[in-house]
One Martini backbone bead per residue (centre of mass of N, CA, C, O) as a GRO file, in nm:
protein
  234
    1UNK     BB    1  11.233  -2.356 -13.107
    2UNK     BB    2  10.974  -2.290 -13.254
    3UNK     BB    3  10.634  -2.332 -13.266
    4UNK     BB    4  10.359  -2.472 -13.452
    5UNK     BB    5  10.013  -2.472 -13.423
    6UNK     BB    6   9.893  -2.414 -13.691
    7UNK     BB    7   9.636  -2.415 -13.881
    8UNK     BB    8   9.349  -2.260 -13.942
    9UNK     BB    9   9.072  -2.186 -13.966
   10UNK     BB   10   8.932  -2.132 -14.251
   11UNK     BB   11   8.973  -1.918 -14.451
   12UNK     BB   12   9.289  -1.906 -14.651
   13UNK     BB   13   9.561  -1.826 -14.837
   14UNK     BB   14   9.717  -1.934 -15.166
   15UNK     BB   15  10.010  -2.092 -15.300
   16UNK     BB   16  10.116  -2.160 -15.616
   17UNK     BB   17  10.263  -2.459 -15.748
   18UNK     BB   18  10.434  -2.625 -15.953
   19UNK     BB   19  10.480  -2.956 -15.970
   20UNK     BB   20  10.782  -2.940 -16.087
   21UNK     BB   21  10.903  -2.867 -15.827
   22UNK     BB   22  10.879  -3.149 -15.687
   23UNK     BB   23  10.971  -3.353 -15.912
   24UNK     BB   24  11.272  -3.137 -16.062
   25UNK     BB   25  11.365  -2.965 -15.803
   26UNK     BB   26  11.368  -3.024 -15.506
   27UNK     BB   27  11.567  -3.268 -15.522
   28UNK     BB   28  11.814  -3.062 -15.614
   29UNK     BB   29  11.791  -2.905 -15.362
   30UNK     BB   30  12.106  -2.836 -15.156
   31UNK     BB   31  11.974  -2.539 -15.016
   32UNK     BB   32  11.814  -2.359 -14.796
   33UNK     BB   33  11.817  -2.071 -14.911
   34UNK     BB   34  11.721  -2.141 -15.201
   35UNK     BB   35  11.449  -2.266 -15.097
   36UNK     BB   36  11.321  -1.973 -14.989
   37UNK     BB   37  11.341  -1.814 -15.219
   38UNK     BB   38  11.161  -1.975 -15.360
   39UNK     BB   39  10.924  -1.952 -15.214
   40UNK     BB   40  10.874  -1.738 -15.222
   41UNK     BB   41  10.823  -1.608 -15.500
   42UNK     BB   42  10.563  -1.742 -15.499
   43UNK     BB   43  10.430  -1.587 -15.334
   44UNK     BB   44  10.488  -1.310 -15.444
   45UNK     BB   45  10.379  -1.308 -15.677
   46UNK     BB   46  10.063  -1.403 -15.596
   47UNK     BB   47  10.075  -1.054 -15.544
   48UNK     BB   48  10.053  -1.034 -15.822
   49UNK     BB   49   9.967  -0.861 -16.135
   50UNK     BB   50   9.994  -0.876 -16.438
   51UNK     BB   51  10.203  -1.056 -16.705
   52UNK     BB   52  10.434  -0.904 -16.542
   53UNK     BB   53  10.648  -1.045 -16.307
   54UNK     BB   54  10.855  -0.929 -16.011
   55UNK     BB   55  11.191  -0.899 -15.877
   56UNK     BB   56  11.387  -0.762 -15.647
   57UNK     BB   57  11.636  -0.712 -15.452
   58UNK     BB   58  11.451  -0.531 -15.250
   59UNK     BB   59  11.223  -0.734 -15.224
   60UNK     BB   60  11.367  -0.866 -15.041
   61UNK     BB   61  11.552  -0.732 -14.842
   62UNK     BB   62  11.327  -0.527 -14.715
   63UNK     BB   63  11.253  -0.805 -14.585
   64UNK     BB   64  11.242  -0.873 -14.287
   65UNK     BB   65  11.168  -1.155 -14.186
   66UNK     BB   66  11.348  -1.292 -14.452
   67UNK     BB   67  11.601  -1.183 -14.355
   68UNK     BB   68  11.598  -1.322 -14.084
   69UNK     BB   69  11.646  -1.646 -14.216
   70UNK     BB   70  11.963  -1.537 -14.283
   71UNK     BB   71  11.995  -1.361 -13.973
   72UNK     BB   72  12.053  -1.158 -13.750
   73UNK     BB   73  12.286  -1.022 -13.901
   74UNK     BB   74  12.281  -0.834 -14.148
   75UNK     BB   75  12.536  -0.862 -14.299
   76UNK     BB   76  12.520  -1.184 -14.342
   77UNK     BB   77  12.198  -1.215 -14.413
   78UNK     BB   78  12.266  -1.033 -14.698
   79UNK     BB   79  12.484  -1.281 -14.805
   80UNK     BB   80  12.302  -1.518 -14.781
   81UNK     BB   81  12.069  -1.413 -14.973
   82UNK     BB   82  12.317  -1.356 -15.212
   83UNK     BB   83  12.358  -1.672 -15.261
   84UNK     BB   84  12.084  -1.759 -15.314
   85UNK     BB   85  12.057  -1.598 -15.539
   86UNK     BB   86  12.234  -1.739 -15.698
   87UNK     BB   87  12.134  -2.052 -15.672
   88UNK     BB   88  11.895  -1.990 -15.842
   89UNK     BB   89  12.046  -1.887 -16.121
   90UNK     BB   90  12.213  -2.144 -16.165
   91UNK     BB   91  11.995  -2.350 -16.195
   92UNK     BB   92  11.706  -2.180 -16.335
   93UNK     BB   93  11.495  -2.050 -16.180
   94UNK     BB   94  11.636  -1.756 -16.222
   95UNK     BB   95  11.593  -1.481 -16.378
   96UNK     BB   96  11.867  -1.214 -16.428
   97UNK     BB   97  11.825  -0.885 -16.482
   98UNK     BB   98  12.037  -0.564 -16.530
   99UNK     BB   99  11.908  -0.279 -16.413
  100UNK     BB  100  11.919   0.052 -16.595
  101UNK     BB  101  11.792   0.411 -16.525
  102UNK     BB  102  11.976   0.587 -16.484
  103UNK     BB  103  12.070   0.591 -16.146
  104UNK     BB  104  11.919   0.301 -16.170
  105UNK     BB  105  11.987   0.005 -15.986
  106UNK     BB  106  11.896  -0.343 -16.073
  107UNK     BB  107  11.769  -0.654 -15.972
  108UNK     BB  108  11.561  -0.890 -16.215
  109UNK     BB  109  11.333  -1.127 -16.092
  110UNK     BB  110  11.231  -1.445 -16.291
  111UNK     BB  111  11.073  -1.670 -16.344
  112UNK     BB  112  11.129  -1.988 -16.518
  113UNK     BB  113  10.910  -1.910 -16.757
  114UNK     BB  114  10.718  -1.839 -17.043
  115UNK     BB  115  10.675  -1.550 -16.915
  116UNK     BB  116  10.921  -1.498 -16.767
  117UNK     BB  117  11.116  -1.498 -17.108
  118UNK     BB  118  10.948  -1.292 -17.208
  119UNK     BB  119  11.028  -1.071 -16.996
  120UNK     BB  120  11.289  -1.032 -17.078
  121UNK     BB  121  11.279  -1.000 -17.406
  122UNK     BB  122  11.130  -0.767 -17.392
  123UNK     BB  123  11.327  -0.575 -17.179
  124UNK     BB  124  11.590  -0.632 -17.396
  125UNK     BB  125  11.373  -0.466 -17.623
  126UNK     BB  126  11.230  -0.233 -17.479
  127UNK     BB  127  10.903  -0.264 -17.448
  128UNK     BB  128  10.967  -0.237 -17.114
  129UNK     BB  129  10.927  -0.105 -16.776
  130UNK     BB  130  10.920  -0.130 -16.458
  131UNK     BB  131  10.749   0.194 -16.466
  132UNK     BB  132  10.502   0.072 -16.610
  133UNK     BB  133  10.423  -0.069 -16.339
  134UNK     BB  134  10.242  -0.214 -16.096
  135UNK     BB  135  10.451  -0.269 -15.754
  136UNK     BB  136  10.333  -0.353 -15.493
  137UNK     BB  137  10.355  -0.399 -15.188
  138UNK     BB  138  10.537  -0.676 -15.044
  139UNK     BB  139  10.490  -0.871 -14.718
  140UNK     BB  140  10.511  -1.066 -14.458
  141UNK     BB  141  10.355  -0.877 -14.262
  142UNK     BB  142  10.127  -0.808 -14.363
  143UNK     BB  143  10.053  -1.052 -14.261
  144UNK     BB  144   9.813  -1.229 -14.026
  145UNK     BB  145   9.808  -1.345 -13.737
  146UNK     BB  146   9.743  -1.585 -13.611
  147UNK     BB  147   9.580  -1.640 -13.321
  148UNK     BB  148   9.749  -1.813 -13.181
  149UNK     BB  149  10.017  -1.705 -13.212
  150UNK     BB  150   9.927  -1.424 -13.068
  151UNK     BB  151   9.878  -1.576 -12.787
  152UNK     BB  152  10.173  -1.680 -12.733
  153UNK     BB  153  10.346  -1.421 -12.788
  154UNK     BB  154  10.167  -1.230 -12.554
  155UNK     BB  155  10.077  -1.470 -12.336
  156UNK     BB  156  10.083  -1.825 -12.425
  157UNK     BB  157  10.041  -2.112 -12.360
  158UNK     BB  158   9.867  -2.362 -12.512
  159UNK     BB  159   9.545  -2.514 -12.496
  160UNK     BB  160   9.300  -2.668 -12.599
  161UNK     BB  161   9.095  -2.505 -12.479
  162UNK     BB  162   9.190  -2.273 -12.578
  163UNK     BB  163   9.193  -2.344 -12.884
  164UNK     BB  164   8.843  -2.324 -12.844
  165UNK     BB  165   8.800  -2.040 -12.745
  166UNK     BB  166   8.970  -1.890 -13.037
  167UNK     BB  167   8.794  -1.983 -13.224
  168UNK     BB  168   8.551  -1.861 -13.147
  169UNK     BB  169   8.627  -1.560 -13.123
  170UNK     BB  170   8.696  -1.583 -13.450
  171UNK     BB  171   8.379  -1.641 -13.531
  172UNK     BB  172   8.260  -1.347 -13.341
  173UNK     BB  173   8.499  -1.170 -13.416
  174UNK     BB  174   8.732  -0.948 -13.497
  175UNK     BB  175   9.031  -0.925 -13.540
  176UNK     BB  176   9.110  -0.656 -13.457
  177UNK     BB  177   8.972  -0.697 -13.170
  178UNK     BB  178   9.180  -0.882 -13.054
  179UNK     BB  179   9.429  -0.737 -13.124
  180UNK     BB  180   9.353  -0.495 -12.899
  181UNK     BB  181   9.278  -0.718 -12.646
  182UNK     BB  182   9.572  -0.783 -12.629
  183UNK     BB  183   9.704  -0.514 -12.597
  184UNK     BB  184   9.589  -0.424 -12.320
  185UNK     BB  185   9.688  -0.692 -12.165
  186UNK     BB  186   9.971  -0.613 -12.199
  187UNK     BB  187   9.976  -0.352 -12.049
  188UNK     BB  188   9.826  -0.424 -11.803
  189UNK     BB  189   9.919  -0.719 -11.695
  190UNK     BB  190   9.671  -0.933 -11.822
  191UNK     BB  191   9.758  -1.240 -11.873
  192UNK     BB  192   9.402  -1.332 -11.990
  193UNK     BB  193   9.187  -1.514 -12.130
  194UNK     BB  194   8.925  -1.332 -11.970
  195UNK     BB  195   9.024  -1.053 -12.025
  196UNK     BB  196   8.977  -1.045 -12.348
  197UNK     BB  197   8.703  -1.152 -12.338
  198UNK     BB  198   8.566  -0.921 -12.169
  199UNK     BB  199   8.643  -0.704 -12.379
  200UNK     BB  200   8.454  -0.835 -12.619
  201UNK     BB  201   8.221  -0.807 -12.543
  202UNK     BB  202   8.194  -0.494 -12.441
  203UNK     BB  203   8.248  -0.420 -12.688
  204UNK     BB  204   7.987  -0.535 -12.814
  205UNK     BB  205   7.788  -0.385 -12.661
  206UNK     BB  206   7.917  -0.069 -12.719
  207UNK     BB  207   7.943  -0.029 -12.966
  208UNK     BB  208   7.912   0.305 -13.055
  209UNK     BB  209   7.949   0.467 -12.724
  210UNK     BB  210   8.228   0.575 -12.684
  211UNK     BB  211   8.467   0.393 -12.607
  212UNK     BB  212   8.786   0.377 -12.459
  213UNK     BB  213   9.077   0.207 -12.660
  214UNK     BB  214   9.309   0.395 -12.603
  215UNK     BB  215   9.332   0.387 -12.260
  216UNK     BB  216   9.465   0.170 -12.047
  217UNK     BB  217   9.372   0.261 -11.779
  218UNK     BB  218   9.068   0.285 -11.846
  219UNK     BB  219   9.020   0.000 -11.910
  220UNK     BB  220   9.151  -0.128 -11.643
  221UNK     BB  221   8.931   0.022 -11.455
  222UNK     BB  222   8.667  -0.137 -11.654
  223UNK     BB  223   8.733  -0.430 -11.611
  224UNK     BB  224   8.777  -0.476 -11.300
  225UNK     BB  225   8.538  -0.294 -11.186
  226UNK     BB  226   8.384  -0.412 -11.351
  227UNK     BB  227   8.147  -0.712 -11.415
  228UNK     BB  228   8.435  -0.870 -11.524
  229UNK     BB  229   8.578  -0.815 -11.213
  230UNK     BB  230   8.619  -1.144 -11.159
  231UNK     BB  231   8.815  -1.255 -11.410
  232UNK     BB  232   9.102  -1.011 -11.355
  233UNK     BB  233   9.162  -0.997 -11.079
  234UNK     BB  234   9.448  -1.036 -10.931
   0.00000   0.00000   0.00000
């Protein structure tokens, strides 16, 4: 089993979901793949904007992350996650309508709210078309990992120590340079938090002086032989 290493600290986004949920849902979901489809729909959800808001069996399907949640092999995943969406349609969460328009057909999910229930009667009056509509790409990996999370995947485990040194990390630099700096640590085969630590430094210093941090093997003998390869020789 996977650790969880927590909440990050700082400003992070919030995905609304409506009390009723709680109270008159949640008790009743006795399917964990049910379970998982209904709370992404509301992340997912969440992250589009305007009047008339849905999923298609596509934006399931095609989100690498979610659809692991439903087996490591593809063909039984998507059988998992096909069953989990008709268990969420037969309760009552996901209003499900088959669009078809010339060659393209899709199923089309919505919440089962008072605006969800306009637009599928809106969609089956024909008033609107989904081509109508600006339906951003949304995906699990599209969020960036917490710092935690990347530290342990590409480093190592956390001790507190380690943990107060990348909360500051976190409020000193941009999350894209830690994750570059860990990148190269890993490349480098120097999986020490000082050696990322002293990236960041440097590159705090140089930035903007034409520094090449495109190239592992430059980078790893300016950080070995320059001033913080005391930190960082193996």
């Amino acid at each position: 089993m996977a650790s969880f290493t927590g909440f990050p600290a700082g400003k992070v986004g919030l995905t609304r979901i409506p009390n009723p949920f709680f109270t008159d849902l949640l008790p009743e979901i006795d399917h964990l793949g049910e379970l998982k489809v209904t709370l992404y729909a509301f992340w997912f959800l969440e992250h589009l904007e305007g009047a008339v808001r849905y999923l298609s069996y596509e934006d399931f399907v095609t989100d690498r992350r979610l659809l692991q949640c439903f087996g490591t092999d593809e063909a039984s995943a998507r059988e998992a996650l096909r069953e989990a969406l008709e268990r969420a349609v037969q309760r009552g969460t996901f209003l499900c309508v088959h669009y078809k328009e010339g060659q393209r057909e899709s199923m089309l999910y919505f919440l089962n709210t008072p605006r969800g229930r306009a637009a599928v009667e809106a969609l089956k009056r024909g008033e609107w078309r989904p081509e109508q509509l600006n339906h951003p790409e949304v995906a699990l990996e599209i969020e960036r990992p917490n710092i935690f999370r990347l530290y342990e995947q590409n480093i190592g485990p956390l001790t507190p120590m380690l943990a107060e040194a990348l909360r500051d990390a976190e409020r000193t630099y941009p999350m894209a340079w830690i994750e570059e700096a860990i990148r190269i640590a890993v490349e480098n085969n120097v999986r020490r938090w000082r050696y990322i630590e002293a990236i960041l430094r440097a590159r705090m210093e140089r930035e903007g002086h034409g520094a090449d941090w495109r190239d592992p093997e430059t980078n790893r003998r300016k950080y070995i032989e320059g001033e913080y390869g005391q930190y960082v020789r193996h």
